[in-house]
Tab-separated table of C-alpha atoms in Angstrom:
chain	number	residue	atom	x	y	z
X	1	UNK	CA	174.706	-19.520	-110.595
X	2	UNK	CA	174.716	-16.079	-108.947
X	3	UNK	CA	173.259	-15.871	-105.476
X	4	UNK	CA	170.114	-13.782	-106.160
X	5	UNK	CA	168.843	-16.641	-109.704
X	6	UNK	CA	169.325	-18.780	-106.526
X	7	UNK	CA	168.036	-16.780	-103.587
X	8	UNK	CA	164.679	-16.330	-106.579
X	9	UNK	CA	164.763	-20.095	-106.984
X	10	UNK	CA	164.316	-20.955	-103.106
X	11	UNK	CA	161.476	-17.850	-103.096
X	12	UNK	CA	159.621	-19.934	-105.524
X	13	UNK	CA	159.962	-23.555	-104.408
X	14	UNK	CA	158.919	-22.339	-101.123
X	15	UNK	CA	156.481	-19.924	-102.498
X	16	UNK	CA	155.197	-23.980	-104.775
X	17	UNK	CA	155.752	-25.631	-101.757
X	18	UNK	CA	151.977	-23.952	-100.459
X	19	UNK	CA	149.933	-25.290	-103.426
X	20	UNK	CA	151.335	-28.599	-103.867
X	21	UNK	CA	152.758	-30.557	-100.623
X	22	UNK	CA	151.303	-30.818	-96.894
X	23	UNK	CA	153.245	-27.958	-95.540
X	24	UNK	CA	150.754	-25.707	-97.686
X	25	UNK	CA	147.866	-27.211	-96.010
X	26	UNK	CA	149.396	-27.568	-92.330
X	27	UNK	CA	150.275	-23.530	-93.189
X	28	UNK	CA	146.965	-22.308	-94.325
X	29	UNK	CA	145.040	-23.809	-91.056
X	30	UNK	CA	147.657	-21.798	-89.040
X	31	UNK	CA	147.178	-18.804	-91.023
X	32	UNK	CA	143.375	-19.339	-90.808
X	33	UNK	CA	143.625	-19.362	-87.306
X	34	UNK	CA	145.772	-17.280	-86.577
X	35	UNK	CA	143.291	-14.294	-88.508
X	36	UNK	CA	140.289	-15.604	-86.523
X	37	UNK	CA	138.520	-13.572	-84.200
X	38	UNK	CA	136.266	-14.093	-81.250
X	39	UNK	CA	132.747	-14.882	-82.420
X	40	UNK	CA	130.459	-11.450	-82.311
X	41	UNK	CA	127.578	-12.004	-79.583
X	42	UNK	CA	124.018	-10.827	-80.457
X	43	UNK	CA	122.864	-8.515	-78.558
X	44	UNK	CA	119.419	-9.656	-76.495
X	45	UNK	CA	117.282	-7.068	-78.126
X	46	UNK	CA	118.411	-8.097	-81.669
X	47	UNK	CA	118.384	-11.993	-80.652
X	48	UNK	CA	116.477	-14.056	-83.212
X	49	UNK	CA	114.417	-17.184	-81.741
X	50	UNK	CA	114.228	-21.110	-82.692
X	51	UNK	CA	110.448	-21.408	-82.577
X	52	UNK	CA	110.448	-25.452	-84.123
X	53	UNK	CA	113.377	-27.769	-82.576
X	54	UNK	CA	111.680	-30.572	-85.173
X	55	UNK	CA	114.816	-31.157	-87.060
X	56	UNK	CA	116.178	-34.547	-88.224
X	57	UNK	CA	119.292	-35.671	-87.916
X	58	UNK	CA	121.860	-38.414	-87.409
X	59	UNK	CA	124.531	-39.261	-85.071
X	60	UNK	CA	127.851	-40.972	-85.075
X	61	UNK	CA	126.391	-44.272	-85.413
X	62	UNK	CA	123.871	-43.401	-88.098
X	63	UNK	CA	120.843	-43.593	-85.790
X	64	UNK	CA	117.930	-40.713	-86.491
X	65	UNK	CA	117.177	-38.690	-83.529
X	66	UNK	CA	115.510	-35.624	-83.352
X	67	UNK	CA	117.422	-32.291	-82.288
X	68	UNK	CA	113.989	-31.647	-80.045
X	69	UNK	CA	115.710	-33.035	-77.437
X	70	UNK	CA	118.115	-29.722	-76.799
X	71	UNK	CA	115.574	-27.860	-76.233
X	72	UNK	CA	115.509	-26.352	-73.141
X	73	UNK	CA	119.491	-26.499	-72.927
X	74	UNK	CA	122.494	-24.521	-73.930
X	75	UNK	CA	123.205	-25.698	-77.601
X	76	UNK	CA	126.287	-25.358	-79.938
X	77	UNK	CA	125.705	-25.746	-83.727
X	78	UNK	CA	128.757	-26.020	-86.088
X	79	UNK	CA	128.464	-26.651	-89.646
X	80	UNK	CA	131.633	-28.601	-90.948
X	81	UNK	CA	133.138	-30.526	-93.721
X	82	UNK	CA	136.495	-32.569	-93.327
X	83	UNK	CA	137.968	-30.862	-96.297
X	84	UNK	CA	137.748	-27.233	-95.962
X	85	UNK	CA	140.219	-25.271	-94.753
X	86	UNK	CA	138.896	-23.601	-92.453
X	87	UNK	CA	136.024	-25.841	-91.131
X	88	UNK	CA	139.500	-27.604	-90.057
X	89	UNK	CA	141.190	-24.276	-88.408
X	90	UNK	CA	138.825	-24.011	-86.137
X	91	UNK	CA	137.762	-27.587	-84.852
X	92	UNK	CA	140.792	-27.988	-82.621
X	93	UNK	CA	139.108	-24.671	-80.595
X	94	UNK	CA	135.561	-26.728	-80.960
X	95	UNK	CA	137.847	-29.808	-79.221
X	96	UNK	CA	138.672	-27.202	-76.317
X	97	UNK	CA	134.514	-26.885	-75.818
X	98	UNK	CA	133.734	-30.238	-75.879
X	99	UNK	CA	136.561	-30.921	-73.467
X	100	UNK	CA	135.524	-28.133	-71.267
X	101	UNK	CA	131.727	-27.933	-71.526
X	102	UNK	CA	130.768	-31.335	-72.959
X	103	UNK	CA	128.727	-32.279	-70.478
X	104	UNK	CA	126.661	-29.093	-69.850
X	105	UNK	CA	126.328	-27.883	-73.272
X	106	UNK	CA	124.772	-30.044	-76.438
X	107	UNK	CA	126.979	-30.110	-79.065
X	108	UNK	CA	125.940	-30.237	-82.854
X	109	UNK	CA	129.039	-30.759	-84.789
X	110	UNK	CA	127.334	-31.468	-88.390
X	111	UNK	CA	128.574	-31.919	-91.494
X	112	UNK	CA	127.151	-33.373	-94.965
X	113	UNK	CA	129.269	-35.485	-95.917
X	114	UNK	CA	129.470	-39.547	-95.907
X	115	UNK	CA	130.454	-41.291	-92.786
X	116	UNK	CA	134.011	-43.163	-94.409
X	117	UNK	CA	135.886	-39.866	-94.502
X	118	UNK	CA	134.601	-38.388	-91.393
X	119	UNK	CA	135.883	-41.302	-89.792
X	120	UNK	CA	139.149	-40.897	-91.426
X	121	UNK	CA	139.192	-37.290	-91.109
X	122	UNK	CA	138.833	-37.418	-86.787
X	123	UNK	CA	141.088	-40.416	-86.072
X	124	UNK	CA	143.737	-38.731	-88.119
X	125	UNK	CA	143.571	-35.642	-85.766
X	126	UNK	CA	142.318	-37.503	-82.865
X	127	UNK	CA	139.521	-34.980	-82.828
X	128	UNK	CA	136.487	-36.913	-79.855
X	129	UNK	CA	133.711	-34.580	-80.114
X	130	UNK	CA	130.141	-36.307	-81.344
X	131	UNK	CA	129.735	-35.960	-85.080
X	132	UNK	CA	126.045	-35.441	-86.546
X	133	UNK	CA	125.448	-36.417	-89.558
X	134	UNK	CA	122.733	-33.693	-91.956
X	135	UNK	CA	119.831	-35.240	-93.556
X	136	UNK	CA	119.864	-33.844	-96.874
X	137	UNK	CA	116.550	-32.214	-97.601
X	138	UNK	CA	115.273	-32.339	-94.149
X	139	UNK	CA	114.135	-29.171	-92.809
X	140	UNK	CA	116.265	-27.338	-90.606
X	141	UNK	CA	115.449	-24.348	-88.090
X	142	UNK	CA	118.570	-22.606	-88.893
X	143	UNK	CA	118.791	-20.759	-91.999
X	144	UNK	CA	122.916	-21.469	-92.088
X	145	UNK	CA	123.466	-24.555	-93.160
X	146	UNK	CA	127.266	-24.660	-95.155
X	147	UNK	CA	130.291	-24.772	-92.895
X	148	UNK	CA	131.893	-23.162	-91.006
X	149	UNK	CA	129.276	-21.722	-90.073
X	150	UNK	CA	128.295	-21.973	-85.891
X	151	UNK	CA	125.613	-20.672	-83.640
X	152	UNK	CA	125.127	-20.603	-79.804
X	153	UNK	CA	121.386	-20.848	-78.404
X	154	UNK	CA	120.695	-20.527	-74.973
X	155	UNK	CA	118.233	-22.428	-72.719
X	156	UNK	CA	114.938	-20.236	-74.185
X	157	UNK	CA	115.943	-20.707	-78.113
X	158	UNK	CA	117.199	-17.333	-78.299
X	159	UNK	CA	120.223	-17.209	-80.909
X	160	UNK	CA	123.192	-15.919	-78.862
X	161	UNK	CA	125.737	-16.119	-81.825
X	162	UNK	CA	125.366	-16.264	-85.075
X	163	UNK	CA	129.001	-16.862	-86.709
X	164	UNK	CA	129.048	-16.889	-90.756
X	165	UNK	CA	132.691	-17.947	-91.149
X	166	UNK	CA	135.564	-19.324	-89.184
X	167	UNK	CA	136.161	-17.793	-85.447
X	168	UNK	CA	138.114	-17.714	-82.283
X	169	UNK	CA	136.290	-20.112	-79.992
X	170	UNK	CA	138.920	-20.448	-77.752
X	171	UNK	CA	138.922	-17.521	-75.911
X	172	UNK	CA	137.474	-15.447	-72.436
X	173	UNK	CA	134.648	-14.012	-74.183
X	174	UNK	CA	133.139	-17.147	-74.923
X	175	UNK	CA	133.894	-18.935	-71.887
X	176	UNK	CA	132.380	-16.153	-69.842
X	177	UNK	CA	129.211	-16.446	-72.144
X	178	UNK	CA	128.939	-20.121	-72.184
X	179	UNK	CA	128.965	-19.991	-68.422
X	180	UNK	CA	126.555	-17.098	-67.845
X	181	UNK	CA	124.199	-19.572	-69.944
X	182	UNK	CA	124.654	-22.310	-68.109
X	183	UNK	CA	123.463	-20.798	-65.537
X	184	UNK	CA	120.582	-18.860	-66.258
């Protein structure tokens, strides 16, 4: 064989080797985050407002609460599934929050789907944030509800960010925010 048929050959197993074996998937969560950006903050004037916190959901363990009880706190809301690309990109940077602000922040990491694979899906990556489970069909306050879609709302309901796809939450810019809310 000459040395470009085989120099073509390694192109395209490498090239196969993204659709059809782990690497592909372990590659396309880099790449993902790797083109994230930090998440754009609102600015106040342009702020929208959560006016009803009546919003059922579930948590880890399957029990109903109600997300009334963040009200009056600093709240992060990501919408998530266990299979999409890149819901998974970013929840290692949504690990770094929890880590960080766990305990002065409420965090909302939802998703829709059944318990069995979310279980699966953070023992795997070792992932300890608080799932919540969606309600199907229960009204929500938030007009984003499909992954990976996020939102920051500070102590008064306004809507701080409003992020429609995947984003950089591991960064200055959001630390510097998340602080300045916490203590307001």
């Amino acid at each position: 064989m000459k040395r470009q048929t085989v120099f073509t050959l390694m192109i395209i197993a490498f090239v196969l080797s993204f659709f059809v074996t782990p690497l592909g998937d372990y590659s396309k969560i880099l790449l993902n985050r790797f083109f994230a950006t930090a998440p754009t903050i609102i600015k106040p004037e342009k702020r929208g407002k959560i006016t009803d916190y009546d919003w059922k959901l579930k948590d880890e363990n399957w029990k109903i609460f109600n997300f009334e009880e963040a009200k009056g706190k600093v709240v992060f809301i990501t919408f998530w599934t266990s299979w999409h690309m890149p819901s998974q990109a970013q929840l290692k940077d949504i690990q770094y929050l929890y880590d960080t602000y766990g305990d002065k922040v409420k965090f909302y990491i939802i998703t829709n789907e059944e318990r069995a694979p979310v279980e699966l899906f953070m023992e795997d990556k070792e992932y300890t944030f608080p799932v919540t489970y969606q309600i199907i069909g229960e009204p929500s306050p938030l007009t984003l509800l499909k992954s990976p879609g996020s939102y920051v709302i500070d102590k008064n309901g306004f809507i701080v960010i409003h992020q429609n796809a995947i984003a950089d939450w591991d960064n200055s810019k959001v630390d510097k925010l998340l602080n300045q809310l916490i203590s307001e």
